[in-house]
Amino acid sequence: RPSILTVLAIAITPVLVIDFINYQIHSYLGDAFDFALTFEIAGRNAREIYAVAATHLVAPIALLAANLAFVVFLIWMFKRYVPGWAPLPKAPGLARVGVEIAGVVLVSSIATGMAYSSSESLEQALSKKPSGDAVVAILERLTDLDGDGYGVMQRPRDPAPFDGQIFPFAVEIPGNGIDENGVGGDLPVDVRPQSNTMSPVATWNNRPDVIFILLESFRADLLGASYEEKVVTPVLTSLAQTGTSATAAYSHNGFTAPSRFHLFSGQLFKSNDDTTLIDDFKVNGYEVGYFSAQDAALGGRAFDVGFSRADTFYDAQVEPDRRYTMFATPASIALPYKVIIEKVTAYLADRKSNRPLFLYVNFQDTHFPYHNRYVHNLISDAALPRSRIGPDRVDELKATYLNTAANVDMAVGEVLSAFKEATGNANPGIIVTSDHGESLYDDGYLGHGIALNDIQTQIPLIVVNLPVLIEEPFGQIQLRKAIGKSLSHEPGTEPAPHAVTSPSAAVFQYLGGLKRPRQIGLKSMSGRTIYDFRTGLFYASGTSWRRPEQLSETDARAFRSLIHHWEHLVLSTRLPSRHDG
């Protein structure tokens, strides 16, 4: 009995600790948090996960240490007070214990598999437990009968368990009569989504100085917002009133690296065309200055925006010791806005070129944990520590975020003032937007890249002194073409920047990677459609989540349109490219 008790204590300790960590994560970030997705976006770099989670590991580590200390104490007590006790039985008994354990594992695996397959609620619960994950992984490998990587336990389900050519996320072959991925039927040959290619850059007739400011995790509803009767973003609100501001601009993806790539490249995925906004401006005789508070190389070659071709370049990895973050890993490192203002101001003051200037400036301060030691109390003295962020402190969290947003707004004003003082130009072209939105438990989640909704994907878009036409709904990939078109007008014929509505247009959105997304969606002025690959459910605005076979004919057409749009995009990524290696 003492041996069994000791082995039980040793065996159950890691399970309890991991369960505790899982509970804390889902309480903190929301029930839809997907660790595997986060790990993929972080470049499968374990250091990134540690960098984000380090301050939250104190309690689990303390719990683990306490359990280990208890086990050691238990063994010591038995050895001291139980004559002839040994922590493990002799060899014959040990073999019997091994057989018993194997039998228990087999029976529990079968029971877990039956529960997992019989109920979506049980599946959701078991997927958040380490024991459930382990058992499901074993059964998944054993039931992959056709060798396509999908067994009976995987989500999404394998639509053809005995056919290795049909499986989730398989690339569709248009018009062959086979539904290779098991969703939406065979891909018709006449369905074509928006093109991923860019037209050759034309010679621009206008070459004004252009300042492009990209804000991190900056919500669209910050424009015009107030806190205790104090305006949060007076600078940006004034810019929006001077020029134009989009009411329906969206990111395609909820993460920084792909969103930044979409803005600069005008493409949803890497293609043969390596050029970006930086090349467009350089071809037209501009000097390019690139100043980023984050790591410009975040995301690697797949999301390269051409920063290395800028005439002047500065990012967080140039001077990592000036960061406000604890770690210097690519996805974690960030510089405070005061450093970026300092670098931009010095660059503008020392600049001698007569060429027109394209100046890119990125601010990171509104990223999680939404506060750093350089933030001033402009509209609130709230400064919720990272370790105390949680759904029980929403009001304090929002006050902290709004105050930091007010600091970023002030930083934008300082950049524009520095530009005017250095160049004498009071009317440069100005574009301000963000990579994605941010949920502060508004929808039950904390952060971004967790759900396809307006809170996490709607972004501000302000254009001043540039005749940019904003066609709403506006997706990030439209910006590059819109800039080029606006600068191609003959002098004196430029219209004022303005927005128009395109009722039939829609912005494609995806959660995770484009080829193996968790969700895909189309956002139009009339609403949003979403398909969730893990659950196999479809959503259209004004309805509930339903299976494809439960849809009305109207919603069924919308479902097929969404699926075929995505399938054609994935098929386009398979076209020959020099990036294929």
Coordinates of C-alpha atoms in Angstrom, one line a residue:
R1 CA 0.0 0.0 0.0
P2 CA 2.8 2.5 0.7
S3 CA 4.3 1.7 -2.6
I4 CA 1.0 2.2 -4.5
L5 CA 0.5 5.5 -2.7
T6 CA 3.9 6.8 -3.5
V7 CA 3.7 5.8 -7.2
L8 CA 0.3 7.4 -7.4
A9 CA 1.6 10.6 -5.9
I10 CA 4.5 10.7 -8.4
A11 CA 2.2 9.8 -11.3
I12 CA -0.5 12.3 -10.6
T13 CA 1.7 15.3 -9.9
P14 CA 2.5 16.3 -13.5
V15 CA -1.1 15.7 -14.6
L16 CA -2.4 18.0 -11.8
V17 CA 0.1 20.7 -12.7
I18 CA -0.6 20.6 -16.4
D19 CA -4.4 20.6 -15.7
F20 CA -3.8 23.6 -13.5
I21 CA -1.8 25.4 -16.2
N22 CA -4.5 24.6 -18.8
Y23 CA -7.2 26.0 -16.5
Q24 CA -5.2 29.2 -15.9
I25 CA -4.5 29.7 -19.7
H26 CA -8.2 29.3 -20.7
S27 CA -9.4 31.5 -17.8
Y28 CA -6.9 34.1 -18.8
L29 CA -7.2 34.1 -22.6
G30 CA -10.6 32.6 -23.2
D31 CA -12.0 29.2 -23.9
A32 CA -11.1 29.3 -27.6
F33 CA -7.4 29.7 -27.0
D34 CA -5.5 27.3 -29.3
F35 CA -2.0 26.5 -28.1
A36 CA -1.0 24.6 -31.3
L37 CA -2.0 27.6 -33.4
T38 CA -0.1 30.0 -31.2
F39 CA 3.0 27.7 -31.4
E40 CA 2.8 27.7 -35.2
I41 CA 2.5 31.5 -35.4
A42 CA 5.5 31.8 -33.1
G43 CA 7.6 29.9 -35.7
R44 CA 7.5 26.7 -33.6
N45 CA 10.0 28.5 -31.3
A46 CA 9.7 27.2 -27.7
R47 CA 11.5 30.4 -26.5
E48 CA 8.6 32.5 -27.7
I49 CA 6.1 30.5 -25.6
Y50 CA 8.4 30.9 -22.6
A51 CA 8.8 34.6 -23.2
V52 CA 5.1 35.1 -23.1
A53 CA 4.4 32.7 -20.3
A54 CA 7.4 33.3 -18.0
T55 CA 5.7 35.6 -15.5
H56 CA 2.7 33.3 -15.3
L57 CA 4.7 30.2 -14.5
V58 CA 5.5 31.1 -11.0
A59 CA 2.3 29.6 -9.5
P60 CA 2.6 26.3 -11.5
I61 CA 6.3 25.9 -10.7
A62 CA 5.6 26.6 -7.0
L63 CA 2.8 24.0 -7.1
L64 CA 5.1 21.4 -8.8
A65 CA 7.8 22.1 -6.2
A66 CA 5.3 21.7 -3.4
N67 CA 4.1 18.4 -4.8
L68 CA 7.6 17.1 -5.3
A69 CA 8.5 18.1 -1.7
F70 CA 5.4 16.3 -0.5
V71 CA 6.4 13.1 -2.4
V72 CA 9.9 13.2 -0.9
F73 CA 8.5 13.8 2.5
L74 CA 6.1 10.8 2.0
I75 CA 8.9 8.5 1.0
W76 CA 11.0 9.6 4.0
M77 CA 8.1 9.0 6.4
F78 CA 7.5 5.5 5.0
K79 CA 11.2 4.6 5.1
R80 CA 11.4 5.8 8.7
Y81 CA 8.2 4.3 10.2
V82 CA 7.3 1.3 8.0
P83 CA 9.8 -1.6 8.6
G84 CA 11.1 -3.2 5.4
W85 CA 9.4 -0.7 3.1
A86 CA 10.9 -0.1 -0.3
P87 CA 9.6 2.6 -2.7
L88 CA 8.9 0.0 -5.5
P89 CA 8.1 -3.7 -5.4
K90 CA 10.7 -6.4 -6.4
A91 CA 11.0 -7.4 -10.0
P92 CA 8.2 -10.0 -10.2
G93 CA 5.8 -7.6 -8.5
L94 CA 7.0 -4.7 -10.8
A95 CA 6.2 -6.8 -13.9
R96 CA 2.7 -7.5 -12.6
V97 CA 2.3 -3.8 -11.9
G98 CA 3.4 -3.0 -15.5
V99 CA 0.8 -5.4 -16.9
E100 CA -1.9 -3.9 -14.8
I101 CA -1.0 -0.4 -15.9
A102 CA -1.0 -1.5 -19.5
G103 CA -4.5 -3.0 -19.0
V104 CA -5.7 0.2 -17.4
V105 CA -4.3 2.4 -20.2
L106 CA -6.0 0.2 -22.8
V107 CA -9.4 0.2 -21.2
S108 CA -9.2 3.9 -20.4
S109 CA -8.1 4.7 -23.9
I110 CA -11.1 2.9 -25.4
A111 CA -13.4 4.5 -23.0
T112 CA -11.9 8.0 -23.7
G113 CA -12.2 7.4 -27.4
M114 CA -15.8 6.4 -27.2
A115 CA -16.6 9.5 -25.1
Y116 CA -14.6 11.7 -27.4
S117 CA -16.5 10.5 -30.5
S118 CA -20.0 10.5 -28.9
S119 CA -20.3 14.0 -27.6
E120 CA -19.0 17.4 -28.7
S121 CA -19.1 18.6 -25.1
L122 CA -17.0 15.7 -23.9
E123 CA -14.7 16.2 -26.8
Q124 CA -14.2 19.9 -25.8
A125 CA -13.5 19.0 -22.2
L126 CA -11.1 16.1 -23.0
S127 CA -9.2 18.2 -25.5
K128 CA -8.2 20.5 -22.6
K129 CA -6.8 17.7 -20.4
P130 CA -3.3 16.3 -20.9
S131 CA -4.6 12.8 -20.3
G132 CA -7.3 13.2 -22.9
D133 CA -4.8 14.7 -25.4
A134 CA -2.4 11.8 -24.9
V135 CA -5.1 9.1 -25.3
V136 CA -6.5 10.8 -28.4
A137 CA -3.0 11.1 -30.0
I138 CA -2.5 7.3 -29.5
L139 CA -5.9 6.4 -30.9
E140 CA -5.4 8.8 -33.8
R141 CA -2.2 7.1 -34.9
L142 CA -3.7 3.6 -34.5
T143 CA -6.8 4.5 -36.6
D144 CA -5.1 6.3 -39.5
L145 CA -5.8 3.3 -41.8
D146 CA -5.1 5.0 -45.1
G147 CA -1.9 6.7 -44.0
D148 CA -3.0 10.3 -44.9
G149 CA -2.3 11.6 -41.4
Y150 CA -6.0 11.6 -40.2
G151 CA -7.6 9.0 -38.0
V152 CA -11.0 8.8 -36.4
M153 CA -10.1 11.2 -33.6
Q154 CA -8.7 14.1 -35.6
R155 CA -10.4 17.4 -36.1
P156 CA -11.4 18.0 -38.8
R157 CA -12.6 14.4 -39.4
D158 CA -11.2 12.4 -42.3
P159 CA -14.1 12.3 -44.8
A160 CA -12.7 9.0 -46.3
P161 CA -10.9 6.9 -43.7
F162 CA -10.0 4.2 -46.3
D163 CA -8.9 6.6 -49.2
G164 CA -5.5 8.2 -48.8
Q165 CA -6.3 10.7 -51.6
I166 CA -9.2 12.3 -49.7
F167 CA -8.4 14.1 -46.4
P168 CA -8.9 17.4 -44.7
F169 CA -7.0 20.3 -46.3
A170 CA -6.1 18.3 -49.4
V171 CA -5.6 20.6 -52.4
E172 CA -8.7 20.6 -54.6
I173 CA -8.4 19.7 -58.3
P174 CA -11.1 21.8 -60.1
G175 CA -13.8 20.0 -62.1
N176 CA -12.6 16.4 -61.6
G177 CA -15.7 15.3 -59.8
I178 CA -13.9 14.5 -56.5
D179 CA -14.1 16.5 -53.3
E180 CA -10.5 16.0 -52.2
N181 CA -10.9 17.8 -48.8
G182 CA -14.4 16.7 -48.1
V183 CA -15.9 20.2 -47.7
G184 CA -18.2 22.0 -50.1
G185 CA -18.2 19.5 -52.9
D186 CA -15.9 19.5 -56.0
L187 CA -14.3 22.8 -56.8
P188 CA -15.9 24.2 -60.0
V189 CA -13.5 25.3 -62.7
D190 CA -15.4 28.7 -63.2
V191 CA -15.0 30.0 -59.6
R192 CA -12.3 32.6 -59.3
P193 CA -11.4 34.6 -56.2
Q194 CA -9.5 37.9 -56.2
S195 CA -6.1 37.7 -57.8
N196 CA -3.0 37.4 -55.7
T197 CA -0.7 39.1 -58.3
M198 CA 0.2 42.8 -58.5
S199 CA 0.2 44.8 -61.7
P200 CA 3.6 46.4 -62.7
V201 CA 4.2 49.6 -60.8
A202 CA 3.3 52.6 -63.0
T203 CA 5.3 55.8 -63.1
W204 CA 3.7 58.1 -60.6
N205 CA 2.8 61.7 -61.6
N206 CA 2.8 62.9 -58.1
R207 CA 5.6 62.4 -55.6
P208 CA 4.6 63.9 -52.2
D209 CA 6.3 62.9 -49.0
V210 CA 4.4 60.0 -47.5
I211 CA 4.3 59.0 -43.8
F212 CA 2.9 55.5 -43.2
I213 CA 2.3 54.7 -39.5
L214 CA 1.4 51.2 -38.4
L215 CA 0.0 50.8 -34.9
E216 CA 0.1 47.5 -33.0
S217 CA -3.1 45.9 -31.7
F218 CA -4.9 49.2 -32.1
R219 CA -8.7 48.9 -32.1
A220 CA -10.9 50.7 -34.6
D221 CA -13.1 52.0 -31.9
L222 CA -10.3 54.0 -30.4
L223 CA -11.0 56.8 -32.9
G224 CA -13.4 59.2 -31.2
A225 CA -13.3 57.3 -27.9
S226 CA -13.2 59.0 -24.5
Y227 CA -12.4 57.9 -21.0
E228 CA -14.0 59.9 -18.1
E229 CA -14.7 62.7 -20.5
K230 CA -11.1 62.8 -21.8
V231 CA -10.5 62.2 -25.5
V232 CA -8.3 59.1 -26.0
T233 CA -6.9 59.9 -29.5
P234 CA -7.1 63.6 -30.2
V235 CA -4.3 63.6 -32.8
L236 CA -5.8 60.7 -34.8
T237 CA -9.3 62.0 -34.5
S238 CA -8.2 65.3 -35.9
L239 CA -6.4 63.6 -38.8
A240 CA -9.5 61.6 -39.6
Q241 CA -11.5 64.8 -39.7
T242 CA -8.9 66.5 -41.9
G243 CA -8.7 63.7 -44.4
T244 CA -10.9 60.6 -44.5
S245 CA -11.3 57.6 -42.2
A246 CA -12.6 54.1 -43.1
T247 CA -15.6 52.8 -41.2
A248 CA -15.2 49.2 -42.5
A249 CA -11.5 48.3 -42.8
Y250 CA -10.3 44.9 -41.8
S251 CA -7.3 42.7 -41.3
H252 CA -7.2 39.4 -43.1
N253 CA -5.5 37.6 -40.3
G254 CA -5.3 38.2 -36.6
F255 CA -1.6 38.1 -36.2
T256 CA 1.1 40.7 -36.8
A257 CA 3.5 39.1 -39.3
P258 CA 0.9 38.1 -41.9
S259 CA -1.0 41.4 -41.5
R260 CA 2.1 43.5 -42.0
F261 CA 2.9 41.4 -45.1
H262 CA -0.6 41.9 -46.5
L263 CA -0.3 45.7 -46.1
F264 CA 3.1 46.0 -47.8
S265 CA 2.8 43.3 -50.5
G266 CA -0.9 43.7 -51.5
Q267 CA -1.0 39.9 -51.5
L268 CA -2.5 37.2 -49.3
F269 CA 0.4 34.9 -49.7
K270 CA 4.0 34.9 -51.0
S271 CA 4.3 34.6 -54.8
N272 CA 6.8 35.1 -57.5
D273 CA 6.4 38.8 -57.0
D274 CA 8.8 39.8 -54.2
T275 CA 8.1 43.5 -54.5
T276 CA 6.4 45.6 -51.8
L277 CA 5.4 49.2 -51.1
I278 CA 9.1 49.8 -50.4
D279 CA 10.0 48.9 -54.0
D280 CA 7.1 50.9 -55.4
F281 CA 8.4 54.1 -53.7
K282 CA 12.0 53.4 -54.6
V283 CA 11.2 52.8 -58.2
N284 CA 9.6 56.2 -58.3
G285 CA 12.6 58.0 -56.9
Y286 CA 11.8 58.0 -53.2
E287 CA 14.1 57.7 -50.2
V288 CA 12.8 55.1 -47.8
G289 CA 13.2 55.3 -44.0
Y290 CA 12.0 52.3 -42.0
F291 CA 11.6 52.6 -38.2
S292 CA 10.0 49.7 -36.3
A293 CA 9.5 49.2 -32.6
Q294 CA 9.3 45.4 -33.3
D295 CA 11.6 42.9 -35.0
A296 CA 11.2 43.6 -38.8
A297 CA 12.1 40.0 -39.6
L298 CA 9.3 38.6 -37.5
G299 CA 7.6 35.8 -39.5
G300 CA 10.7 35.0 -41.6
R301 CA 10.9 34.9 -45.4
A302 CA 7.3 34.0 -45.9
F303 CA 6.3 37.4 -44.5
D304 CA 9.2 39.5 -45.7
V305 CA 8.1 43.1 -46.4
G306 CA 11.4 44.2 -48.1
F307 CA 12.8 46.2 -45.1
S308 CA 16.3 45.3 -46.1
R309 CA 15.9 47.4 -49.2
A310 CA 15.1 50.6 -47.2
D311 CA 17.7 53.4 -47.4
T312 CA 17.6 53.8 -43.7
F313 CA 16.6 51.0 -41.4
Y314 CA 16.0 50.7 -37.6
D315 CA 14.1 48.1 -35.7
A316 CA 14.0 46.5 -32.2
Q317 CA 16.9 44.1 -32.9
V318 CA 19.3 47.0 -33.7
E319 CA 19.4 48.0 -30.0
P320 CA 17.8 45.2 -28.1
D321 CA 19.0 46.6 -24.7
R322 CA 16.6 49.5 -25.1
R323 CA 13.5 47.3 -25.2
Y324 CA 10.8 47.5 -22.5
T325 CA 10.0 43.8 -22.8
M326 CA 11.7 41.1 -20.7
F327 CA 12.8 39.0 -23.6
A328 CA 14.4 39.8 -27.0
T329 CA 12.9 36.9 -29.0
P330 CA 11.5 38.0 -32.4
A331 CA 7.8 37.9 -31.4
S332 CA 8.4 39.3 -27.9
I333 CA 10.9 42.2 -28.3
A334 CA 9.4 45.7 -28.4
L335 CA 10.8 49.2 -28.1
P336 CA 9.0 52.0 -26.3
Y337 CA 7.6 54.8 -28.4
K338 CA 10.1 57.3 -26.9
V339 CA 13.0 55.4 -28.6
I340 CA 11.2 55.4 -32.0
I341 CA 10.5 59.2 -31.7
E342 CA 14.1 59.8 -30.8
K343 CA 15.4 57.8 -33.8
V344 CA 12.9 59.3 -36.3
T345 CA 13.6 62.8 -35.1
A346 CA 17.4 62.4 -35.4
Y347 CA 17.0 60.9 -38.9
L348 CA 14.9 63.7 -40.1
A349 CA 17.2 66.3 -38.7
D350 CA 20.3 64.8 -40.3
R351 CA 18.7 64.0 -43.6
K352 CA 20.3 65.9 -46.6
S353 CA 18.5 64.2 -49.6
N354 CA 16.2 66.2 -51.9
R355 CA 14.3 63.1 -52.9
P356 CA 10.7 62.7 -51.8
L357 CA 10.5 60.6 -48.6
F358 CA 8.5 57.5 -47.7
L359 CA 8.7 57.2 -44.0
Y360 CA 7.5 54.0 -42.2
V361 CA 7.0 54.2 -38.5
N362 CA 5.7 51.4 -36.2
F363 CA 4.6 51.7 -32.6
Q364 CA 4.2 48.7 -30.3
D365 CA 3.1 49.9 -26.9
T366 CA -0.5 48.9 -27.2
H367 CA 0.5 45.3 -27.5
F368 CA -0.1 42.9 -24.5
P369 CA 0.5 43.6 -21.6
Y370 CA -0.7 47.1 -22.6
H371 CA 1.6 49.1 -20.3
N372 CA 5.3 49.7 -19.8
R373 CA 7.4 52.0 -17.6
Y374 CA 7.6 54.7 -20.3
V375 CA 3.8 55.2 -20.5
H376 CA 2.6 58.5 -18.9
N377 CA -0.7 58.9 -17.1
L378 CA -2.5 61.0 -19.8
I379 CA -6.1 60.1 -19.3
S380 CA -5.8 57.5 -16.4
D381 CA -3.4 56.4 -13.8
A382 CA -4.4 52.7 -14.3
A383 CA -1.4 50.5 -14.8
L384 CA -2.7 46.9 -14.4
P385 CA 0.4 44.6 -13.9
R386 CA 0.7 41.8 -16.3
S387 CA 0.4 39.2 -13.5
R388 CA -3.0 40.6 -12.4
I389 CA -4.6 40.7 -15.9
G390 CA -7.8 38.6 -15.9
P391 CA -11.5 38.6 -16.7
D392 CA -12.2 39.8 -13.1
R393 CA -10.4 43.1 -13.8
V394 CA -11.8 44.2 -17.1
D395 CA -12.5 47.8 -16.2
E396 CA -8.9 48.3 -14.9
L397 CA -7.6 46.5 -18.0
K398 CA -9.5 48.7 -20.4
A399 CA -8.4 51.9 -18.6
T400 CA -4.8 50.7 -18.8
Y401 CA -5.1 50.0 -22.6
L402 CA -6.9 53.3 -23.3
N403 CA -4.2 55.3 -21.5
T404 CA -1.5 53.5 -23.5
A405 CA -3.4 54.2 -26.7
A406 CA -3.5 57.9 -25.7
N407 CA 0.3 57.8 -25.3
V408 CA 0.6 56.2 -28.8
D409 CA -1.7 58.9 -30.2
M410 CA 0.7 61.5 -28.6
A411 CA 3.6 59.8 -30.2
V412 CA 2.0 60.0 -33.7
G413 CA 1.7 63.8 -33.1
E414 CA 5.3 64.1 -32.2
V415 CA 6.4 62.3 -35.3
L416 CA 4.3 64.6 -37.5
S417 CA 5.7 67.6 -35.6
A418 CA 9.3 66.4 -36.1
F419 CA 8.7 65.9 -39.8
K420 CA 7.2 69.4 -40.2
E421 CA 10.1 71.0 -38.3
A422 CA 12.8 69.1 -40.2
T423 CA 11.3 69.5 -43.7
G424 CA 9.1 72.6 -43.5
N425 CA 6.4 70.5 -45.1
A426 CA 3.2 70.8 -43.1
N427 CA 1.1 68.7 -45.5
P428 CA 2.7 65.4 -46.2
G429 CA 0.6 62.4 -47.3
I430 CA -0.3 60.5 -44.1
I431 CA -1.6 56.9 -43.7
V432 CA -2.4 55.5 -40.3
T433 CA -3.7 52.0 -39.7
S434 CA -3.1 48.9 -37.5
D435 CA -2.2 45.3 -38.0
H436 CA -5.3 44.0 -36.2
G437 CA -7.8 44.7 -33.4
E438 CA -7.6 43.5 -29.8
S439 CA -10.1 41.8 -27.5
L440 CA -10.1 42.9 -23.9
Y441 CA -12.6 40.2 -22.8
D442 CA -15.3 42.0 -24.8
D443 CA -16.1 38.7 -26.5
G444 CA -14.8 36.4 -23.8
Y445 CA -11.2 36.4 -25.1
L446 CA -8.0 38.3 -24.4
G447 CA -5.8 39.2 -27.3
H448 CA -6.1 38.6 -31.0
G449 CA -6.0 35.8 -33.6
I450 CA -8.5 33.8 -31.6
A451 CA -11.8 34.6 -33.4
L452 CA -12.9 36.2 -36.7
N453 CA -15.0 39.1 -35.4
D454 CA -15.0 42.9 -35.6
I455 CA -13.3 43.3 -32.2
Q456 CA -10.2 41.4 -33.3
T457 CA -10.1 42.2 -37.0
Q458 CA -11.6 45.7 -37.6
I459 CA -8.9 48.3 -37.9
P460 CA -8.6 52.1 -38.1
L461 CA -7.6 53.5 -41.5
I462 CA -6.9 57.2 -41.8
V463 CA -5.7 58.9 -45.0
V464 CA -4.7 62.6 -45.2
N465 CA -3.4 64.6 -48.2
L466 CA -3.5 61.7 -50.5
P467 CA -6.3 61.1 -53.1
V468 CA -6.8 57.5 -51.9
L469 CA -10.1 55.9 -52.7
I470 CA -11.1 53.6 -49.9
E471 CA -13.5 50.9 -51.2
E472 CA -15.4 49.4 -48.3
P473 CA -15.2 46.8 -47.0
F474 CA -11.5 47.5 -47.2
G475 CA -9.0 44.7 -46.8
Q476 CA -5.3 45.3 -46.0
I477 CA -4.2 43.9 -49.4
Q478 CA -6.0 46.8 -51.1
L479 CA -3.8 49.4 -49.6
R480 CA -0.8 49.0 -51.9
K481 CA -2.8 49.3 -55.1
A482 CA -4.8 52.2 -53.7
I483 CA -1.7 54.2 -52.9
G484 CA -0.2 53.6 -56.4
K485 CA -3.4 54.6 -58.1
S486 CA -3.7 57.8 -56.0
L487 CA -0.2 58.9 -56.9
S488 CA -0.8 58.2 -60.6
H489 CA -3.3 61.1 -61.1
E490 CA -2.2 64.0 -63.2
P491 CA -1.3 67.0 -61.1
G492 CA -4.3 69.2 -60.5
T493 CA -6.8 66.3 -61.1
E494 CA -6.4 64.6 -57.8
P495 CA -9.7 64.0 -56.0
A496 CA -9.9 64.4 -52.2
P497 CA -9.4 61.1 -50.2
H498 CA -12.8 59.5 -49.8
A499 CA -14.5 56.3 -49.1
V500 CA -17.2 54.5 -51.1
T501 CA -19.2 51.4 -50.4
S502 CA -19.1 48.3 -52.6
P503 CA -22.1 46.2 -51.6
S504 CA -20.9 43.1 -53.5
A505 CA -17.3 43.2 -52.2
A506 CA -16.1 41.1 -49.3
V507 CA -12.8 40.8 -47.4
F508 CA -11.4 37.2 -47.0
Q509 CA -10.2 36.4 -43.5
Y510 CA -8.5 33.3 -42.1
L511 CA -7.5 32.1 -38.6
G512 CA -4.2 30.4 -38.5
G513 CA -2.3 29.5 -41.6
L514 CA -3.8 29.9 -45.1
K515 CA -3.3 26.3 -46.1
R516 CA -4.5 24.7 -42.9
P517 CA -6.7 27.4 -41.2
R518 CA -8.8 26.9 -38.1
Q519 CA -11.5 29.2 -39.6
I520 CA -12.1 31.1 -42.8
G521 CA -14.5 33.9 -43.4
L522 CA -15.8 36.6 -45.8
K523 CA -16.7 40.0 -44.3
S524 CA -19.1 42.1 -46.4
M525 CA -21.1 45.2 -45.6
S526 CA -24.1 43.0 -45.0
G527 CA -22.4 40.7 -42.5
R528 CA -19.9 37.9 -42.1
T529 CA -19.8 34.2 -43.0
I530 CA -17.5 31.8 -41.2
Y531 CA -16.6 28.1 -41.6
D532 CA -14.9 26.4 -38.7
F533 CA -12.9 23.4 -39.9
R534 CA -12.5 21.8 -36.4
T535 CA -16.2 21.7 -35.7
G536 CA -17.5 21.5 -39.2
L537 CA -20.0 24.3 -38.5
F538 CA -20.9 27.3 -40.7
Y539 CA -22.1 30.7 -39.4
A540 CA -23.8 33.5 -41.3
S541 CA -24.7 36.8 -39.6
G542 CA -28.1 36.7 -38.0
T543 CA -28.1 32.9 -37.7
S544 CA -26.6 30.3 -35.4
W545 CA -23.7 27.8 -36.0
R546 CA -25.0 25.0 -38.2
R547 CA -23.8 22.0 -40.1
P548 CA -23.7 22.4 -43.9
E549 CA -26.6 19.9 -44.4
Q550 CA -28.8 22.0 -42.1
L551 CA -28.5 25.2 -44.1
S552 CA -31.1 26.9 -46.2
E553 CA -30.5 27.1 -49.9
T554 CA -29.4 30.8 -49.6
D555 CA -26.9 30.0 -46.8
A556 CA -25.8 26.8 -48.6
R557 CA -24.7 29.0 -51.5
A558 CA -22.9 31.4 -49.2
F559 CA -21.2 28.3 -47.6
R560 CA -20.0 26.9 -50.9
S561 CA -18.9 30.4 -52.1
L562 CA -16.7 30.8 -49.0
I563 CA -15.2 27.3 -49.3
H564 CA -14.5 27.6 -53.0
H565 CA -12.9 31.1 -52.5
W566 CA -10.5 29.6 -50.0
E567 CA -9.8 26.5 -52.2
H568 CA -8.8 28.6 -55.2
L569 CA -6.5 30.6 -53.0
V570 CA -4.8 27.5 -51.7
L571 CA -4.6 26.1 -55.3
S572 CA -2.9 29.4 -56.3
T573 CA -0.2 28.8 -53.7
R574 CA 0.7 25.6 -55.5
L575 CA 1.6 27.3 -58.7
P576 CA 5.3 27.2 -59.6
S577 CA 7.3 29.8 -57.5
R578 CA 10.9 30.4 -56.9
H579 CA 10.1 30.2 -53.2
D580 CA 9.3 26.5 -53.6
G581 CA 13.0 25.7 -53.2

